[in-house]
Amino acid sequence: MKKNITLVLSGGGARGIAHIGVIEELLQAGYIISSISGTSMGALVGGIYAVNRLSEFKEWLYKVNKQRIFQLIDFSFSSQGLVKGERIFREMKAFIPDANIEDLSVNYTATAFDIANYREVVFRQGSLFNAIRASISIPTVLTPVVMGNAVLVDGGVANNVPINNAIRSENDLLVAVHVNADVPDSKISLAHEKDLKALHLVAEHDLHPTGKERTKKFNYFNLVNNTIVTMTNHISSMMMDQTPPDVLIEISRTSCGVFEFYRAKELVEIGRQAFHSQAEKIEKLATTK
């Protein structure tokens, strides 16, 4: 009988697409994902899995190119954030039905941060969509979510690998996936290396955005993200030292840019390979713990 897995998924923008590959390989190996806790993109992918829409979401991502990304960015240039996010979340509603977290078939939590009251907020019940929307609100990029006297932004500000928020079960195995890791690019097996290079070449030549202004805006997003990642990685390292997972799957923060969603096929494959780098350890712990 295969082990129950409590899965913790970090934030990391487009790099979070790699979570899909990890989830698919866990299921293919026969493990039961009984609980998911996520921050930002981890909360999004985990939530979509929890409502059984991951395959549809992956197929949608595979069709995304650079032009489509810019079509979905509705610039606001307000003091709260550069992007309103309304277009993106209209698309997301196709994959995130109106569901209550407490009614999901797996235990689920999403982590956000209340910048008005300087506190972490963990969603364990209520609207799944609202929880995800709050968790992925990257400060200065996506506008925050206001709930009562709380102003909620991306949970990565305080807890990007939310191990301490996971809902555990007896004798489970806790697997954390950190897609902002300060490690070299993942080593891809020779069997997949040519495919990945081909995918990357297609992505690089696929409908480049036009105009210097768009390029400047896109680069500004990356600058903001790099600053946030440096801070969140330091906090994440300290928290994982205090509460280490049974297995840590690491994906390099240099594997792609935070907004390079057009590289979805490559990133799913990177997630698969990252899982296989730890598959033996997972199997060993699953049979002995």
Coordinates of C-alpha atoms in Angstrom, one line a residue:
M1 CA 0.0 0.0 0.0
K2 CA 1.5 3.4 -1.1
K3 CA 2.1 6.1 1.4
N4 CA 0.0 9.2 2.0
I5 CA 1.9 12.3 0.9
T6 CA 1.5 15.7 2.5
L7 CA 2.7 18.0 -0.3
V8 CA 4.1 21.5 0.3
L9 CA 4.4 23.7 -2.8
S10 CA 6.4 27.0 -2.8
G11 CA 5.8 30.2 -4.7
G12 CA 8.0 31.1 -7.6
G13 CA 6.0 32.6 -10.5
A14 CA 6.3 30.6 -13.7
R15 CA 8.7 28.2 -12.1
G16 CA 5.7 26.9 -10.1
I17 CA 4.6 25.2 -13.3
A18 CA 7.2 22.6 -12.4
H19 CA 4.8 21.6 -9.5
I20 CA 2.6 20.0 -12.1
G21 CA 5.4 17.6 -13.2
V22 CA 6.1 16.6 -9.5
I23 CA 2.4 16.0 -8.8
E24 CA 1.9 13.9 -12.0
E25 CA 5.0 11.8 -11.2
L26 CA 3.9 11.2 -7.6
L27 CA 0.5 10.0 -8.8
Q28 CA 2.1 7.9 -11.5
A29 CA 4.2 6.2 -8.8
G30 CA 1.1 5.3 -6.9
Y31 CA 1.4 7.7 -4.0
I32 CA -1.8 9.3 -2.5
I33 CA -1.7 13.1 -2.1
S34 CA -3.8 13.5 1.0
S35 CA -2.9 17.1 1.8
I36 CA -1.5 20.2 0.0
S37 CA -0.2 23.4 1.4
G38 CA 0.9 26.2 -0.9
T39 CA 2.1 29.7 -1.2
S40 CA 1.5 31.9 -4.3
M41 CA 2.0 29.7 -7.4
G42 CA 2.1 26.7 -5.2
A43 CA -1.3 27.6 -3.8
L44 CA -2.6 28.0 -7.3
V45 CA -1.3 24.7 -8.7
G46 CA -2.3 22.9 -5.5
G47 CA -5.8 24.3 -5.5
I48 CA -6.4 23.5 -9.1
Y49 CA -5.3 19.9 -8.4
A50 CA -7.6 19.8 -5.4
V51 CA -10.6 20.5 -7.7
N52 CA -9.4 18.0 -10.3
R53 CA -8.7 20.5 -13.0
L54 CA -4.9 20.1 -13.3
S55 CA -4.9 18.4 -16.7
E56 CA -7.1 21.2 -18.2
F57 CA -4.9 23.8 -16.6
K58 CA -1.8 22.2 -18.0
E59 CA -3.2 22.1 -21.5
W60 CA -4.2 25.7 -21.3
L61 CA -0.6 26.6 -20.2
Y62 CA 0.8 24.7 -23.1
K63 CA -1.0 27.1 -25.5
V64 CA 0.3 30.2 -23.8
N65 CA 2.9 32.3 -25.7
K66 CA 4.5 35.7 -25.1
Q67 CA 1.8 37.6 -26.9
R68 CA -0.9 35.9 -24.8
I69 CA 0.9 36.8 -21.6
F70 CA 0.9 40.5 -22.5
Q71 CA -2.8 40.3 -23.5
L72 CA -3.5 39.1 -20.0
I73 CA -1.6 41.8 -18.2
D74 CA -4.0 44.7 -17.5
F75 CA -1.6 47.5 -16.3
S76 CA -3.0 49.7 -13.6
F77 CA 0.1 51.7 -12.4
S78 CA -1.7 52.4 -9.2
S79 CA 0.0 52.8 -5.9
Q80 CA -1.2 49.3 -5.0
G81 CA 0.3 47.4 -7.9
L82 CA 1.2 47.5 -11.6
V83 CA -1.3 44.8 -12.6
K84 CA -5.0 44.7 -11.6
G85 CA -5.2 41.0 -12.4
E86 CA -8.8 41.0 -13.6
R87 CA -8.0 39.5 -17.0
I88 CA -5.8 36.8 -15.5
F89 CA -8.4 35.8 -12.9
R90 CA -11.2 35.7 -15.4
E91 CA -9.2 33.0 -17.2
M92 CA -8.4 31.3 -13.9
K93 CA -12.1 30.9 -13.1
A94 CA -12.3 28.3 -15.8
F95 CA -10.0 26.1 -13.6
I96 CA -11.0 27.2 -10.1
P97 CA -14.8 26.5 -9.6
D98 CA -16.6 28.2 -6.7
A99 CA -15.6 25.7 -4.0
N100 CA -15.2 25.8 -0.3
I101 CA -11.8 24.7 1.0
E102 CA -13.4 22.6 3.7
D103 CA -15.3 20.6 1.1
L104 CA -12.3 19.6 -1.0
S105 CA -11.3 15.9 -1.3
V106 CA -7.8 16.7 0.0
N107 CA -6.7 18.8 3.0
Y108 CA -5.6 22.2 1.7
T109 CA -4.2 25.5 2.9
A110 CA -3.1 28.6 1.2
T111 CA -0.7 31.1 2.8
A112 CA -1.0 34.9 2.4
F113 CA 0.4 37.9 4.3
D114 CA -1.6 40.8 5.8
I115 CA 0.6 43.9 5.3
A116 CA -1.9 46.1 7.2
N117 CA -1.5 44.1 10.4
Y118 CA 1.9 42.5 9.8
R119 CA 0.7 38.9 10.2
E120 CA 0.6 35.7 8.2
V121 CA -2.9 34.5 7.1
V122 CA -3.6 30.8 6.5
F123 CA -6.7 29.9 4.5
R124 CA -8.2 26.6 5.8
Q125 CA -11.8 27.3 4.9
G126 CA -14.0 29.5 2.8
S127 CA -13.6 30.4 -0.9
L128 CA -10.8 28.6 -2.7
F129 CA -10.7 31.2 -5.4
N130 CA -10.3 34.1 -2.9
A131 CA -7.6 32.2 -1.0
I132 CA -5.6 31.7 -4.2
R133 CA -6.1 35.3 -5.3
A134 CA -4.8 36.6 -2.0
S135 CA -1.8 34.2 -1.9
I136 CA -0.5 35.1 -5.3
S137 CA -0.7 38.9 -5.0
I138 CA 3.0 39.7 -5.5
P139 CA 3.7 43.0 -3.8
T140 CA 4.0 46.0 -6.2
V141 CA 3.0 43.8 -9.1
L142 CA -0.5 42.4 -8.5
T143 CA -2.9 44.5 -6.6
P144 CA -3.6 43.2 -3.1
V145 CA -6.8 41.7 -1.8
V146 CA -8.7 43.6 0.9
M147 CA -10.8 41.5 3.3
G148 CA -12.2 43.5 6.2
N149 CA -9.3 45.3 7.8
A150 CA -6.8 43.0 6.2
V151 CA -4.7 43.9 3.1
L152 CA -3.5 40.5 1.7
V153 CA -0.4 40.0 -0.5
D154 CA 1.7 37.0 -1.6
G155 CA 2.4 34.7 1.3
G156 CA 6.0 34.4 0.1
V157 CA 6.7 37.6 1.9
A158 CA 6.8 35.7 5.2
N159 CA 6.5 32.0 4.4
N160 CA 7.3 30.8 0.8
V161 CA 7.6 27.1 1.7
P162 CA 4.8 26.8 4.2
I163 CA 5.7 23.5 5.9
N164 CA 4.4 24.6 9.3
N165 CA 0.9 25.2 7.7
A166 CA 0.6 21.7 6.4
I167 CA -2.3 19.5 7.6
R168 CA -0.6 16.2 8.5
S169 CA -2.0 12.7 8.9
E170 CA -0.6 9.8 10.9
N171 CA 2.4 8.1 9.2
D172 CA 2.3 10.4 6.2
L173 CA 5.4 11.5 4.3
L174 CA 6.0 15.3 3.9
V175 CA 7.4 16.3 0.6
A176 CA 8.3 19.9 0.0
V177 CA 8.9 21.4 -3.5
H178 CA 11.0 24.6 -3.5
V179 CA 11.1 26.2 -7.0
N180 CA 13.1 29.2 -5.9
A181 CA 16.0 27.2 -4.6
D182 CA 19.6 28.6 -4.7
V183 CA 20.9 25.6 -6.6
P184 CA 22.3 25.2 -10.1
D185 CA 19.9 24.4 -12.9
S186 CA 18.4 21.0 -12.6
K187 CA 20.4 18.2 -14.3
I188 CA 18.2 16.8 -17.0
S189 CA 18.6 13.2 -18.2
L190 CA 20.1 12.7 -21.7
A191 CA 16.9 11.2 -22.8
H192 CA 15.1 14.5 -22.3
E193 CA 17.8 17.1 -22.9
K194 CA 17.3 17.4 -26.7
D195 CA 13.5 17.8 -26.2
L196 CA 14.0 20.6 -23.6
K197 CA 16.4 22.5 -25.9
A198 CA 13.9 22.2 -28.7
L199 CA 11.1 23.5 -26.5
H200 CA 13.3 26.4 -25.3
L201 CA 14.2 27.4 -28.9
V202 CA 10.5 27.4 -29.8
A203 CA 9.7 29.6 -26.8
E204 CA 12.4 32.1 -27.6
H205 CA 11.1 32.6 -31.2
D206 CA 7.4 32.4 -30.3
L207 CA 5.7 35.8 -31.0
H208 CA 8.1 38.2 -29.2
P209 CA 6.4 41.3 -27.8
T210 CA 6.8 44.5 -29.8
G211 CA 7.8 47.9 -28.6
K212 CA 10.5 49.0 -26.1
E213 CA 7.9 50.0 -23.5
R214 CA 6.6 46.4 -23.1
T215 CA 10.1 45.1 -22.7
K216 CA 10.8 47.7 -20.0
K217 CA 7.7 46.8 -18.1
F218 CA 8.4 43.1 -18.3
N219 CA 12.0 43.6 -17.1
Y220 CA 10.7 45.7 -14.2
F221 CA 8.6 42.8 -13.0
N222 CA 11.7 40.6 -13.1
L223 CA 13.7 43.2 -11.1
V224 CA 11.0 43.3 -8.4
N225 CA 10.7 39.5 -8.3
N226 CA 14.5 39.0 -7.9
T227 CA 14.5 41.4 -5.0
I228 CA 11.6 39.5 -3.3
V229 CA 13.1 36.1 -4.0
T230 CA 16.3 37.0 -2.3
M231 CA 14.4 38.0 0.8
T232 CA 12.0 35.1 0.8
N233 CA 14.8 32.5 0.3
H234 CA 16.6 33.7 3.4
I235 CA 13.4 33.3 5.4
S236 CA 12.5 30.0 3.9
S237 CA 16.0 28.6 4.7
M238 CA 15.6 29.5 8.3
M239 CA 12.1 28.0 8.6
M240 CA 13.1 24.8 6.9
D241 CA 16.0 24.4 9.3
Q242 CA 13.5 24.6 12.1
T243 CA 10.9 22.3 10.5
P244 CA 12.6 20.2 7.9
P245 CA 10.5 18.2 5.4
D246 CA 11.0 14.4 5.0
V247 CA 12.0 15.1 1.4
L248 CA 13.0 18.4 -0.2
I249 CA 12.7 18.6 -4.0
E250 CA 14.6 21.7 -5.2
I251 CA 14.3 23.5 -8.5
S252 CA 16.7 26.3 -9.4
R253 CA 15.5 29.9 -9.3
T254 CA 17.5 30.3 -12.5
S255 CA 15.5 27.6 -14.4
C256 CA 13.3 30.4 -15.9
G257 CA 12.1 33.9 -15.3
V258 CA 9.2 34.6 -13.1
F259 CA 6.9 35.5 -16.0
E260 CA 8.1 33.0 -18.6
F261 CA 4.8 31.0 -18.6
Y262 CA 5.3 30.3 -22.3
R263 CA 7.9 27.7 -21.2
A264 CA 5.3 25.5 -19.6
K265 CA 6.2 22.3 -21.4
E266 CA 9.8 22.6 -20.4
L267 CA 9.0 23.5 -16.8
V268 CA 6.6 20.5 -16.4
E269 CA 9.5 18.3 -17.6
I270 CA 11.9 20.0 -15.2
G271 CA 9.5 19.1 -12.4
R272 CA 9.4 15.5 -13.5
Q273 CA 13.1 15.2 -13.5
A274 CA 13.4 16.9 -10.1
F275 CA 11.0 14.3 -8.7
H276 CA 13.0 11.5 -10.1
S277 CA 16.2 12.9 -8.5
Q278 CA 14.5 12.2 -5.1
A279 CA 12.3 9.3 -6.1
E280 CA 14.6 6.7 -4.5
K281 CA 14.6 8.6 -1.2
I282 CA 10.9 9.0 -1.2
E283 CA 10.4 5.2 -1.9
K284 CA 12.8 4.3 0.8
L285 CA 11.1 6.5 3.4
A286 CA 7.7 5.4 2.3
T287 CA 8.5 1.8 3.1
T288 CA 10.4 2.4 6.4
K289 CA 8.7 5.3 8.1

